[in-house]
Amino acid sequence: MSKIKPYNSDSSKTKEVETMFDNIAHSYDFMNTVMSFGLHRLWRNKALRLALKRLNLNNRQANILDVATGTGDLVFHLHRLLPKATITGIDLSSGMLNIARRKLNLREGTAAEKITFAEADCLDLPFKDDSFDLVTVAYGVRNFEEIGKGLAEMARVLRPGGTLCVIELSEPKGKIPRRLYKLYTRTLIPSVGRLVSHDHRAYTYLPESIAAAPQRERLTALMKAAGLSNPQFIDLSFGAATIYLASK
């Protein structure tokens, strides 16, 4: 997986991913909506409902970490669901975090008190063991330089009884959906992505990274190897996206 990189330069995958998201930060939210026809919001909402259903907070005030937070949309939705929770969003890309912080500055109520955005590496999380009730990551796992190490880090910072929730793009299983998916992701998305983002590789890398990433049973096996229990996956939209849940 680490061999699939945005720009195929001599830099590490981690550095290339950081550069790529800095480059496309200005168009990221727009492209997410266009690429998924707005379904990414439904996928996110379902994933968080399932995660919170699995998670037993025992009426405690939750502490939540969102890894690869991007422009912060998942964090803001979590805040709407759990306004008393303390939520930290981390990302490699300062460009993405700048947009997330601008969004935060426009929020009213307790958002500024409860939400923090910080630059950090998912392979070396700057948090103590057993710190979070819930760890989430949306569309970021396939960009980890070492997926197993990233999962192990997220497991480390989860409290016993905590939940990991991953949302990731995936390749459909059915013959016809798979053909349509490949046509869409390998022709239309790269063309629109180049036009909108002005980065010629970012949206060509996207389908490459999805195809190369462990999916479904392979990813749940990695979760188990990272020390997480009861991993499961739920396919969405004919398998174009998948939710993964596991406990500590």
Short mmCIF file of C-alpha atoms in Angstrom, two decimals:
data_model
loop_
_atom_site.label_atom_id
_atom_site.label_comp_id
_atom_site.label_asym_id
_atom_site.label_seq_id
_atom_site.Cartn_x
_atom_site.Cartn_y
_atom_site.Cartn_z
CA MET A 1 0.00 0.00 0.00
CA SER A 2 2.80 2.44 0.82
CA LYS A 3 4.02 2.15 -2.80
CA ILE A 4 0.91 3.98 -4.06
CA LYS A 5 1.72 7.67 -3.62
CA PRO A 6 0.14 10.84 -5.01
CA TYR A 7 3.21 12.09 -6.89
CA ASN A 8 5.58 9.10 -6.96
CA SER A 9 8.54 11.26 -5.95
CA ASP A 10 11.41 10.38 -3.63
CA SER A 11 9.46 11.79 -0.66
CA SER A 12 7.65 9.54 1.80
CA LYS A 13 3.99 8.79 1.24
CA THR A 14 3.19 10.76 4.40
CA LYS A 15 4.88 13.87 3.02
CA GLU A 16 3.27 13.50 -0.40
CA VAL A 17 -0.20 13.10 1.13
CA GLU A 18 0.39 16.23 3.21
CA THR A 19 1.41 18.17 0.07
CA MET A 20 -1.54 16.85 -1.92
CA PHE A 21 -4.11 17.92 0.65
CA ASP A 22 -2.47 21.32 1.02
CA ASN A 23 -2.82 21.66 -2.76
CA ILE A 24 -6.49 20.67 -2.95
CA ALA A 25 -7.75 22.13 0.35
CA HIS A 26 -9.54 25.00 -1.41
CA SER A 27 -11.67 22.60 -3.47
CA TYR A 28 -11.90 19.60 -1.13
CA ASP A 29 -15.43 20.13 0.20
CA PHE A 30 -16.83 20.88 -3.25
CA MET A 31 -15.19 17.81 -4.81
CA ASN A 32 -16.44 15.54 -2.01
CA THR A 33 -20.00 16.61 -2.73
CA VAL A 34 -19.61 16.32 -6.50
CA MET A 35 -17.83 12.94 -6.44
CA SER A 36 -20.31 11.27 -4.09
CA PHE A 37 -23.44 13.11 -5.35
CA GLY A 38 -23.83 14.27 -1.74
CA LEU A 39 -23.96 10.69 -0.43
CA HIS A 40 -20.87 11.25 1.74
CA ARG A 41 -23.10 13.05 4.25
CA LEU A 42 -25.49 10.09 4.46
CA TRP A 43 -22.55 7.68 4.83
CA ARG A 44 -21.09 9.83 7.62
CA ASN A 45 -24.40 10.15 9.45
CA LYS A 46 -25.06 6.40 9.35
CA ALA A 47 -21.53 5.57 10.49
CA LEU A 48 -21.77 7.87 13.50
CA ARG A 49 -25.21 6.54 14.45
CA LEU A 50 -23.84 3.00 14.42
CA ALA A 51 -20.72 3.99 16.35
CA LEU A 52 -22.67 5.77 19.08
CA LYS A 53 -25.10 2.86 19.32
CA ARG A 54 -22.17 0.49 19.90
CA LEU A 55 -20.45 2.86 22.33
CA ASN A 56 -21.58 2.79 25.97
CA LEU A 57 -20.64 6.11 27.56
CA ASN A 58 -22.38 5.40 30.89
CA ASN A 59 -23.52 9.04 30.97
CA ARG A 60 -19.90 10.23 31.02
CA GLN A 61 -18.81 13.27 29.09
CA ALA A 62 -17.22 11.83 25.96
CA ASN A 63 -13.71 12.55 24.72
CA ILE A 64 -13.47 12.05 20.95
CA LEU A 65 -10.63 12.05 18.42
CA ASP A 66 -11.14 12.50 14.68
CA VAL A 67 -8.07 11.39 12.71
CA ALA A 68 -7.40 12.83 9.23
CA THR A 69 -10.08 15.39 10.03
CA GLY A 70 -9.59 17.42 6.85
CA THR A 71 -11.84 20.48 6.87
CA GLY A 72 -13.64 19.28 10.00
CA ASP A 73 -17.10 18.32 8.73
CA LEU A 74 -17.25 15.09 10.74
CA VAL A 75 -16.14 16.95 13.88
CA PHE A 76 -18.89 19.52 13.46
CA HIS A 77 -21.51 16.81 12.97
CA LEU A 78 -20.28 15.02 16.10
CA HIS A 79 -20.62 18.28 18.00
CA ARG A 80 -24.25 18.55 16.89
CA LEU A 81 -24.89 14.99 18.09
CA LEU A 82 -22.91 15.31 21.33
CA PRO A 83 -22.69 19.01 22.27
CA LYS A 84 -21.10 18.22 25.66
CA ALA A 85 -18.31 16.08 24.19
CA THR A 86 -14.72 17.30 23.90
CA ILE A 87 -13.62 16.72 20.30
CA THR A 88 -10.11 16.92 18.83
CA GLY A 89 -9.54 16.82 15.07
CA ILE A 90 -6.02 16.13 13.77
CA ASP A 91 -4.57 16.23 10.28
CA LEU A 92 -1.22 16.38 8.49
CA SER A 93 -2.30 19.23 6.23
CA SER A 94 -2.11 22.78 7.53
CA GLY A 95 -4.12 23.89 4.49
CA MET A 96 -7.04 21.66 5.44
CA LEU A 97 -6.80 22.64 9.10
CA ASN A 98 -6.87 26.35 8.21
CA ILE A 99 -10.26 25.81 6.55
CA ALA A 100 -11.50 23.76 9.51
CA ARG A 101 -10.50 26.56 11.90
CA ARG A 102 -12.22 29.18 9.73
CA LYS A 103 -15.39 27.11 9.89
CA LEU A 104 -15.01 26.82 13.67
CA ASN A 105 -14.71 30.59 14.00
CA LEU A 106 -18.11 30.95 12.32
CA ARG A 107 -19.81 28.55 14.73
CA GLU A 108 -22.00 29.83 17.50
CA GLY A 109 -22.66 28.34 20.93
CA THR A 110 -20.15 26.03 22.65
CA ALA A 111 -18.29 24.82 19.54
CA ALA A 112 -15.19 26.95 20.21
CA GLU A 113 -14.97 25.59 23.77
CA LYS A 114 -15.46 21.94 22.83
CA ILE A 115 -13.57 21.58 19.54
CA THR A 116 -9.81 21.72 18.93
CA PHE A 117 -7.94 21.25 15.64
CA ALA A 118 -4.25 20.33 15.64
CA GLU A 119 -1.57 19.23 13.19
CA ALA A 120 -0.39 15.69 13.98
CA ASP A 121 0.74 12.44 12.36
CA CYS A 122 -1.68 9.50 12.60
CA LEU A 123 1.28 7.12 12.91
CA ASP A 124 2.56 8.91 16.01
CA LEU A 125 -0.43 10.32 17.87
CA PRO A 126 0.55 12.89 20.53
CA PHE A 127 -1.88 11.52 23.12
CA LYS A 128 -1.61 9.25 26.15
CA ASP A 129 -2.83 5.68 26.18
CA ASP A 130 -6.56 5.20 26.89
CA SER A 131 -7.47 8.85 26.22
CA PHE A 132 -10.58 8.67 24.02
CA ASP A 133 -14.01 7.07 24.13
CA LEU A 134 -14.41 7.26 20.36
CA VAL A 135 -11.88 7.54 17.54
CA THR A 136 -13.13 8.26 14.02
CA VAL A 137 -11.43 8.49 10.65
CA ALA A 138 -13.25 9.24 7.40
CA TYR A 139 -11.61 8.55 4.03
CA GLY A 140 -8.14 8.67 5.56
CA VAL A 141 -7.00 5.11 6.27
CA ARG A 142 -5.99 4.38 2.69
CA ASN A 143 -3.62 7.38 2.88
CA PHE A 144 -1.72 6.02 5.91
CA GLU A 145 1.85 5.11 5.04
CA GLU A 146 1.53 2.06 7.32
CA ILE A 147 -2.10 1.10 7.85
CA GLY A 148 -1.36 -1.46 10.55
CA LYS A 149 0.66 1.06 12.54
CA GLY A 150 -2.05 3.70 12.18
CA LEU A 151 -4.70 1.28 13.44
CA ALA A 152 -2.46 0.28 16.35
CA GLU A 153 -1.99 3.94 17.31
CA MET A 154 -5.73 4.53 17.27
CA ALA A 155 -6.26 1.40 19.36
CA ARG A 156 -3.62 2.61 21.83
CA VAL A 157 -5.35 5.93 22.51
CA LEU A 158 -8.80 4.35 22.82
CA ARG A 159 -10.08 3.70 26.32
CA PRO A 160 -11.14 0.15 27.22
CA GLY A 161 -14.73 -0.14 26.01
CA GLY A 162 -14.11 2.55 23.40
CA THR A 163 -15.04 2.36 19.73
CA LEU A 164 -13.14 2.92 16.48
CA CYS A 165 -15.27 4.05 13.54
CA VAL A 166 -13.77 4.12 10.03
CA ILE A 167 -15.51 5.29 6.87
CA GLU A 168 -13.62 4.45 3.71
CA LEU A 169 -14.20 4.40 -0.02
CA SER A 170 -14.18 0.92 -1.55
CA GLU A 171 -14.72 -0.91 -4.82
CA PRO A 172 -18.23 -2.35 -5.43
CA LYS A 173 -18.50 -6.14 -5.58
CA GLY A 174 -21.20 -6.60 -8.22
CA LYS A 175 -20.13 -6.94 -11.83
CA ILE A 176 -22.23 -4.08 -13.26
CA PRO A 177 -21.73 -1.64 -10.32
CA ARG A 178 -17.99 -2.39 -10.45
CA ARG A 179 -17.79 -1.55 -14.18
CA LEU A 180 -19.72 1.68 -13.77
CA TYR A 181 -17.62 2.58 -10.73
CA LYS A 182 -14.35 2.07 -12.63
CA LEU A 183 -15.56 4.13 -15.57
CA TYR A 184 -16.61 6.94 -13.24
CA THR A 185 -13.57 6.98 -10.96
CA ARG A 186 -10.95 6.53 -13.65
CA THR A 187 -12.27 8.96 -16.27
CA LEU A 188 -14.77 11.53 -15.03
CA ILE A 189 -13.42 12.17 -11.52
CA PRO A 190 -9.79 12.75 -12.62
CA SER A 191 -10.95 15.14 -15.35
CA VAL A 192 -13.18 17.18 -13.06
CA GLY A 193 -10.60 17.01 -10.26
CA ARG A 194 -7.84 18.44 -12.46
CA LEU A 195 -10.12 21.23 -13.63
CA VAL A 196 -11.32 22.23 -10.16
CA SER A 197 -8.31 21.53 -7.96
CA HIS A 198 -5.53 22.34 -10.49
CA ASP A 199 -3.64 19.31 -9.16
CA HIS A 200 -3.11 16.86 -12.02
CA ARG A 201 -2.42 13.84 -9.77
CA ALA A 202 -4.71 14.16 -6.73
CA TYR A 203 -7.83 12.71 -8.31
CA THR A 204 -5.94 10.14 -10.38
CA TYR A 205 -4.34 8.95 -7.15
CA LEU A 206 -7.82 8.60 -5.59
CA PRO A 207 -8.99 5.46 -7.48
CA GLU A 208 -5.46 4.04 -7.35
CA SER A 209 -5.37 4.37 -3.56
CA ILE A 210 -8.84 2.83 -3.18
CA ALA A 211 -7.89 -0.19 -5.32
CA ALA A 212 -4.63 -0.72 -3.41
CA ALA A 213 -6.07 -0.40 0.11
CA PRO A 214 -7.21 -3.40 2.17
CA GLN A 215 -11.00 -3.59 2.12
CA ARG A 216 -13.72 -5.40 4.04
CA GLU A 217 -12.34 -8.69 5.48
CA ARG A 218 -8.74 -7.61 4.93
CA LEU A 219 -9.18 -4.37 6.84
CA THR A 220 -11.11 -5.98 9.70
CA ALA A 221 -8.29 -8.54 9.96
CA LEU A 222 -5.82 -5.65 10.34
CA MET A 223 -8.05 -4.14 13.04
CA LYS A 224 -7.95 -7.42 14.95
CA ALA A 225 -4.17 -7.62 14.53
CA ALA A 226 -3.93 -4.07 15.97
CA GLY A 227 -5.58 -5.30 19.18
CA LEU A 228 -9.17 -4.30 18.46
CA SER A 229 -12.09 -6.65 19.07
CA ASN A 230 -15.38 -7.46 17.33
CA PRO A 231 -14.51 -5.73 14.05
CA GLN A 232 -17.30 -5.54 11.49
CA PHE A 233 -17.95 -3.87 8.16
CA ILE A 234 -21.10 -2.55 6.52
CA ASP A 235 -21.19 -1.82 2.79
CA LEU A 236 -23.01 1.27 1.53
CA SER A 237 -24.26 2.28 -1.93
CA PHE A 238 -23.50 -1.06 -3.62
CA GLY A 239 -20.10 -1.14 -1.89
CA ALA A 240 -18.80 2.25 -3.06
CA ALA A 241 -18.18 3.06 0.61
CA THR A 242 -17.76 0.88 3.68
CA ILE A 243 -18.19 1.52 7.40
CA TYR A 244 -15.87 -0.33 9.78
CA LEU A 245 -16.47 -0.59 13.53
CA ALA A 246 -14.33 -2.17 16.23
CA SER A 247 -14.03 -2.01 20.01
CA LYS A 248 -11.24 -2.00 22.58
#
